[in-house]
Amino acid sequence: MSDVIDLAEAPVTPEHVAIYRQDYRPPDWLVPNVSLDFELDPERTRVRSKLRVTRNGDHDRPLRLAGNGLRPLAVKVDGSEARWTLDGETLVIELTGIEATIETEVEIAPSANSKLMGLYASGGLLCTQCESEGFRRIAFHPDRPDVLSRYSVRMSADKSRFPILLANGNLVASGAGEGNGHWAEWDDPFPKPSYLFAMVAGDLSANRDRFTTMSGREVDLAIWVREKDLPKTRHAMESLKAAMRWDEEVYGREYDLDLFNIVAVDDFNFGAMENKGLNIFNSRYVLADEDTATDADFDNIAGVVAHEYFHNWSGDRVTCRDWFQLSLKEGFTVFRDQSFSGDMGSKAVKRIDDVRLLRAAQFPEDSGPLAHPVRPESYIEITNFYTATVYNKGAEVIRMMRTILGDEAFRKGSDLYFERHDGQAVTCEDFVTAMEDASGIDLGQFRLWYSQAGTPTVEARIDHDAASGQATLHLSQAVPDTPGQTGKAPMVLPLKTALIGADSGEALREERLILLDREEATFTFDGIGETPLLSINRDFSAPVLLNADRRPGELERLAEVDANPFARYEALQELMYRALIAGARGEDADPAPVIAAMRGTLQSNALDPAFKGEALSMPTEGLIGDRMDLVDPEAIHASRDALRQAVGKALADDLARAQEQHASGDDLSPGAKGIRRLKSVSLGLLAAGDPARGAALAKAQYDAADNMTDRQGALAILASLGGPERDAAFAGFHERYKEDSLVLDKWFALQAAAQRADTIDVVEELARHPQFSARNPNRWRALVSHFAANQWAFHHASGRGYRFVTDMILEVDRINPQVAARQVPSLGRWKRFEPNRAALMRAELERIAATPGLSKDVFEQASKSLA
Ligand code: LYS
């Protein structure tokens, strides 16, 4: 197994140097204790830190403490003024003994911190974000995940502006200070890396609850928000308690502190953060009620609340040795939150959603210039590696291990992992070893999933000999080259496979788990009397691209009879893809098989509405493009439009019946959510077949809606239609929600996602709207990211879409490089587009790369995209 793979070197300037996994060295100095004292003020916060440091091993290297934007005002060693130097931003102190106490003092300005890393101000709050390297913007510290310390924190602030003071762990003391001041002291008994440090000060109110753990301990739970938002925290609290119970039942993991706090903030770069005992969330993953949040929003909240809570074990108690191991905690924790959500609702629908996301976000990454393994080999800016590959493909890798080991051995493996590594900072290798040790199963070749980038492709063909009753399955695999990685070895692909009788529609044999671990292999099935239909990669058991030889009528039949809901969904999607791609290539694409299969699905009594809603959703234009050698956005748009039109016309009556269904807005059961999902999917297809009727129905649905799911569903369809209904609905929506920033994000996003020829004009105009802002990541992404994901609009032949997104990236880079860098990949896959667009995209990337003063975040993404 080749472990070390050369990556293509990106051109680097001195301050933009790459860091390599193979260069890892244990820390020279450990920091068993950290004590921090904050005099909080938005303009100038004083931070005094005291680090107990001990020499790690026999060496004479100095203590090096990372800083970012910090100026040391005082540095003391064991109580006396000490000699120090700065190497760039790193504070270097020569120490003679084996241990010392280091005191430093700095001043920082949270209100000027627009990067939202370190300590910053958001809507009157002061809050922190330290993962990955934000702590060094607060105090000098080694700031690497393998240095674990016990923290005690003292905070003091003006009581009227910051009545609530929170940090990790337990509140140990508090009191009144001078004048209007007050203070609080927090102590976290669990050693943790600096990236899990957190602190919040502000005028907050709590939704409080309690949880009794499996061993009978009482935990105080609190979700902290602005007072007016308290009614919107109910769902997050219910989700938290469900997640705590689930982790006990499914993984045997119990919560370990007396307190668990969640705080919602409006300005946040990511979804949420798992700081020990004090999770900090983007408010969009906390606040919801049926008037302002869609069913999808509710589900995302449950998923993110669970994700961050689960990190308490998979991330906090057992953390990462270095940032190359990020998937150790993120891949595993995504897998855990996906399983939780599946158990809370419908497993099949959740799997379909997760696979759709994987295909939409991770597959393109894996086939583009930024492709990297689940465990990357190098980075310039680690923040750029919080990717769909590390998170979502990482979760698929864990899922495959569970499939191969079986549920019981997998649980033994996770128990062993937690027990063996509790309190440690470890590697992906340690996780796999625990799985091997607990199960006795060799995962040697399986480890390639951590080191080889690229989505494997699998070719499948089945032969059937009716006379002997034998079916032979021929499989082959290939792993594509990716930047810096060529000539890859075959991987272990677990493929859940069943053969189904073409006539009887019954399973001919029990489902079988095939492990394809060579380039080519054949598998035989005996006793197969009738022609078999091939149901393979059921539940998407391996994250691969499958090309199966299909007999005429095979997919239609699978879409009708496969007992595995995921496989049934796949068969219908595959039928759609075939028609859509043929259409985009200008071949004659008969919509009849798609229409027949969709009719069958709509009319089936055996399927629930949620599944129907998923199954009838056509692949997006982006997903269709990913299946083609060269993307022509106009041709894809036309083909998809034509198929939707044909379906809408042919199935108008069935669709109208599904659209008429109503589920009461306060009913959040899976059944009610399914009805709403199918309702809006049906409306969309109806509108494609008959725009005038569609507009009238959409307006009626919009006006009658008693919940955001129906309202947004209707508005999304109106957005792509023209006419007075559209304008009236958008104006009404703005008027109603202009003070609610999370809902206003939807108003921007829906217009940016509209399938209209003038979307680029609208979007350019919206960027000048007084409520647009590059300082709030949610608002910026609502407009820019939604537009860039709208393939037809973004890839406007004139190149205006590219220019717009580039201007936005360059503007926000000066404010918040993380937000800017995450948008660069939308331009990065230029090689896949027809030559005119490819040249226009490349030119914009060159414009980015040539901009003076670029952040290293954007520099890395742009330079790698040009290579
Ligand atoms: N660890 C966080 C999560 O739960 C994300 C932090 C992102 C920091 N750059 O996904």
mmCIF file of N, CA and C in Angstrom, residues 416-471:
data_model
loop_
_atom_site.group_PDB
_atom_site.id
_atom_site.type_symbol
_atom_site.label_atom_id
_atom_site.label_comp_id
_atom_site.label_asym_id
_atom_site.label_seq_id
_atom_site.Cartn_x
_atom_site.Cartn_y
_atom_site.Cartn_z
ATOM 1 N N LEU A 416 -13.596 0.290 21.795
ATOM 2 C CA LEU A 416 -12.156 0.147 22.000
ATOM 3 C C LEU A 416 -11.435 1.456 21.680
ATOM 4 N N TYR A 417 -11.855 2.092 20.605
ATOM 5 C CA TYR A 417 -11.242 3.368 20.202
ATOM 6 C C TYR A 417 -11.391 4.417 21.308
ATOM 7 N N PHE A 418 -12.606 4.566 21.830
ATOM 8 C CA PHE A 418 -12.824 5.580 22.868
ATOM 9 C C PHE A 418 -12.065 5.243 24.153
ATOM 10 N N GLU A 419 -12.046 3.964 24.487
ATOM 11 C CA GLU A 419 -11.412 3.560 25.733
ATOM 12 C C GLU A 419 -9.886 3.709 25.637
ATOM 13 N N ARG A 420 -9.354 3.259 24.520
ATOM 14 C CA ARG A 420 -7.906 3.258 24.340
ATOM 15 C C ARG A 420 -7.352 4.674 24.244
ATOM 16 N N HIS A 421 -8.113 5.579 23.645
ATOM 17 C CA HIS A 421 -7.549 6.895 23.322
ATOM 18 C C HIS A 421 -8.173 8.049 24.094
ATOM 19 N N ASP A 422 -8.976 7.737 25.116
ATOM 20 C CA ASP A 422 -9.600 8.812 25.892
ATOM 21 C C ASP A 422 -8.535 9.771 26.417
ATOM 22 N N GLY A 423 -8.729 11.061 26.175
ATOM 23 C CA GLY A 423 -7.768 12.061 26.650
ATOM 24 C C GLY A 423 -6.561 12.236 25.751
ATOM 25 N N GLN A 424 -6.572 11.571 24.588
ATOM 26 C CA GLN A 424 -5.407 11.659 23.700
ATOM 27 C C GLN A 424 -5.724 12.386 22.392
ATOM 28 N N ALA A 425 -4.641 12.751 21.710
ATOM 29 C CA ALA A 425 -4.738 13.360 20.382
ATOM 30 C C ALA A 425 -4.177 12.335 19.397
ATOM 31 N N VAL A 426 -5.021 11.773 18.544
ATOM 32 C CA VAL A 426 -4.609 10.592 17.777
ATOM 33 C C VAL A 426 -4.843 10.741 16.271
ATOM 34 N N THR A 427 -4.645 9.661 15.541
ATOM 35 C CA THR A 427 -4.655 9.716 14.079
ATOM 36 C C THR A 427 -5.746 8.811 13.487
ATOM 37 N N CYS A 428 -6.008 9.004 12.209
ATOM 38 C CA CYS A 428 -6.958 8.136 11.490
ATOM 39 C C CYS A 428 -6.483 6.688 11.581
ATOM 40 N N GLU A 429 -5.174 6.517 11.523
ATOM 41 C CA GLU A 429 -4.589 5.180 11.630
ATOM 42 C C GLU A 429 -4.990 4.523 12.958
ATOM 43 N N ASP A 430 -4.978 5.278 14.036
ATOM 44 C CA ASP A 430 -5.375 4.724 15.344
ATOM 45 C C ASP A 430 -6.825 4.242 15.309
ATOM 46 N N PHE A 431 -7.675 4.974 14.598
ATOM 47 C CA PHE A 431 -9.087 4.572 14.519
ATOM 48 C C PHE A 431 -9.208 3.237 13.785
ATOM 49 N N VAL A 432 -8.546 3.140 12.644
ATOM 50 C CA VAL A 432 -8.647 1.906 11.856
ATOM 51 C C VAL A 432 -8.055 0.729 12.633
ATOM 52 N N THR A 433 -6.951 0.981 13.320
ATOM 53 C CA THR A 433 -6.341 -0.091 14.114
ATOM 54 C C THR A 433 -7.297 -0.591 15.193
ATOM 55 N N ALA A 434 -8.007 0.316 15.844
ATOM 56 C CA ALA A 434 -8.971 -0.112 16.865
ATOM 57 C C ALA A 434 -10.055 -0.983 16.229
ATOM 58 N N MET A 435 -10.503 -0.605 15.038
ATOM 59 C CA MET A 435 -11.525 -1.396 14.346
ATOM 60 C C MET A 435 -10.981 -2.796 14.011
ATOM 61 N N GLU A 436 -9.740 -2.840 13.568
ATOM 62 C CA GLU A 436 -9.114 -4.133 13.259
ATOM 63 C C GLU A 436 -8.957 -4.988 14.516
ATOM 64 N N ASP A 437 -8.448 -4.377 15.580
ATOM 65 C CA ASP A 437 -8.192 -5.131 16.802
ATOM 66 C C ASP A 437 -9.483 -5.686 17.392
ATOM 67 N N ALA A 438 -10.559 -4.908 17.291
ATOM 68 C CA ALA A 438 -11.815 -5.363 17.893
ATOM 69 C C ALA A 438 -12.496 -6.432 17.041
ATOM 70 N N SER A 439 -12.253 -6.418 15.733
ATOM 71 C CA SER A 439 -13.009 -7.315 14.855
ATOM 72 C C SER A 439 -12.190 -8.480 14.335
ATOM 73 N N GLY A 440 -10.863 -8.365 14.384
ATOM 74 C CA GLY A 440 -10.018 -9.374 13.763
ATOM 75 C C GLY A 440 -10.033 -9.312 12.240
ATOM 76 N N ILE A 441 -10.623 -8.263 11.685
ATOM 77 C CA ILE A 441 -10.675 -8.148 10.226
ATOM 78 C C ILE A 441 -9.540 -7.235 9.747
ATOM 79 N N ASP A 442 -8.835 -7.689 8.743
ATOM 80 C CA ASP A 442 -7.693 -6.945 8.202
ATOM 81 C C ASP A 442 -8.193 -5.796 7.318
ATOM 82 N N LEU A 443 -7.840 -4.578 7.683
ATOM 83 C CA LEU A 443 -8.266 -3.424 6.888
ATOM 84 C C LEU A 443 -7.085 -2.794 6.144
ATOM 85 N N GLY A 444 -6.060 -3.612 5.902
ATOM 86 C CA GLY A 444 -4.844 -3.115 5.250
ATOM 87 C C GLY A 444 -5.135 -2.389 3.945
ATOM 88 N N GLN A 445 -5.721 -3.087 3.006
ATOM 89 C CA GLN A 445 -5.999 -2.477 1.699
ATOM 90 C C GLN A 445 -7.082 -1.407 1.819
ATOM 91 N N PHE A 446 -7.969 -1.585 2.766
ATOM 92 C CA PHE A 446 -9.052 -0.610 2.942
ATOM 93 C C PHE A 446 -8.506 0.788 3.238
ATOM 94 N N ARG A 447 -7.331 0.852 3.874
ATOM 95 C CA ARG A 447 -6.745 2.147 4.228
ATOM 96 C C ARG A 447 -6.500 3.052 3.022
ATOM 97 N N LEU A 448 -6.500 2.480 1.839
ATOM 98 C CA LEU A 448 -6.336 3.317 0.638
ATOM 99 C C LEU A 448 -7.407 4.397 0.571
ATOM 100 N N TRP A 449 -8.547 4.157 1.214
ATOM 101 C CA TRP A 449 -9.600 5.187 1.216
ATOM 102 C C TRP A 449 -9.125 6.470 1.885
ATOM 103 N N TYR A 450 -8.134 6.362 2.758
ATOM 104 C CA TYR A 450 -7.618 7.569 3.415
ATOM 105 C C TYR A 450 -6.552 8.271 2.579
ATOM 106 N N SER A 451 -5.888 7.534 1.700
ATOM 107 C CA SER A 451 -4.721 8.126 1.028
ATOM 108 C C SER A 451 -4.927 8.389 -0.461
ATOM 109 N N GLN A 452 -5.861 7.694 -1.096
ATOM 110 C CA GLN A 452 -6.065 7.911 -2.535
ATOM 111 C C GLN A 452 -7.274 8.817 -2.764
ATOM 112 N N ALA A 453 -7.038 9.904 -3.502
ATOM 113 C CA ALA A 453 -8.149 10.784 -3.872
ATOM 114 C C ALA A 453 -8.819 10.251 -5.131
ATOM 115 N N GLY A 454 -9.955 10.837 -5.482
ATOM 116 C CA GLY A 454 -10.650 10.461 -6.717
ATOM 117 C C GLY A 454 -11.786 9.490 -6.442
ATOM 118 N N THR A 455 -12.862 9.633 -7.197
ATOM 119 C CA THR A 455 -14.013 8.745 -7.054
ATOM 120 C C THR A 455 -13.803 7.514 -7.931
ATOM 121 N N PRO A 456 -13.752 6.313 -7.332
ATOM 122 C CA PRO A 456 -13.589 5.121 -8.170
ATOM 123 C C PRO A 456 -14.798 4.929 -9.091
ATOM 124 N N THR A 457 -14.540 4.377 -10.277
ATOM 125 C CA THR A 457 -15.665 4.006 -11.140
ATOM 126 C C THR A 457 -15.741 2.479 -11.204
ATOM 127 N N VAL A 458 -16.965 2.007 -11.274
ATOM 128 C CA VAL A 458 -17.191 0.563 -11.335
ATOM 129 C C VAL A 458 -18.027 0.252 -12.580
ATOM 130 N N GLU A 459 -17.553 -0.719 -13.358
ATOM 131 C CA GLU A 459 -18.339 -1.203 -14.500
ATOM 132 C C GLU A 459 -18.970 -2.521 -14.085
ATOM 133 N N ALA A 460 -20.239 -2.681 -14.396
ATOM 134 C CA ALA A 460 -20.930 -3.918 -14.009
ATOM 135 C C ALA A 460 -21.731 -4.466 -15.185
ATOM 136 N N ARG A 461 -21.659 -5.792 -15.345
ATOM 137 C CA ARG A 461 -22.422 -6.435 -16.410
ATOM 138 C C ARG A 461 -22.827 -7.815 -15.913
ATOM 139 N N ILE A 462 -24.046 -8.222 -16.206
ATOM 140 C CA ILE A 462 -24.467 -9.540 -15.747
ATOM 141 C C ILE A 462 -24.843 -10.412 -16.943
ATOM 142 N N ASP A 463 -24.360 -11.665 -16.924
ATOM 143 C CA ASP A 463 -24.747 -12.658 -17.947
ATOM 144 C C ASP A 463 -25.625 -13.684 -17.269
ATOM 145 N N HIS A 464 -26.592 -14.152 -18.013
ATOM 146 C CA HIS A 464 -27.459 -15.161 -17.424
ATOM 147 C C HIS A 464 -27.593 -16.337 -18.392
ATOM 148 N N ASP A 465 -27.366 -17.527 -17.855
ATOM 149 C CA ASP A 465 -27.544 -18.730 -18.664
ATOM 150 C C ASP A 465 -28.785 -19.451 -18.136
ATOM 151 N N ALA A 466 -29.875 -19.305 -18.876
ATOM 152 C CA ALA A 466 -31.163 -19.830 -18.398
ATOM 153 C C ALA A 466 -31.107 -21.342 -18.222
ATOM 154 N N ALA A 467 -30.380 -22.007 -19.129
ATOM 155 C CA ALA A 467 -30.348 -23.470 -19.087
ATOM 156 C C ALA A 467 -29.736 -23.981 -17.784
ATOM 157 N N SER A 468 -28.587 -23.396 -17.386
ATOM 158 C CA SER A 468 -27.929 -23.884 -16.163
ATOM 159 C C SER A 468 -28.405 -23.149 -14.921
ATOM 160 N N GLY A 469 -29.154 -22.084 -15.087
ATOM 161 C CA GLY A 469 -29.619 -21.314 -13.941
ATOM 162 C C GLY A 469 -28.495 -20.549 -13.257
ATOM 163 N N GLN A 470 -27.466 -20.227 -14.046
ATOM 164 C CA GLN A 470 -26.351 -19.502 -13.445
ATOM 165 C C GLN A 470 -26.269 -18.062 -13.988
ATOM 166 N N ALA A 471 -26.082 -17.146 -13.062
ATOM 167 C CA ALA A 471 -25.843 -15.750 -13.461
ATOM 168 C C ALA A 471 -24.414 -15.386 -13.082
#
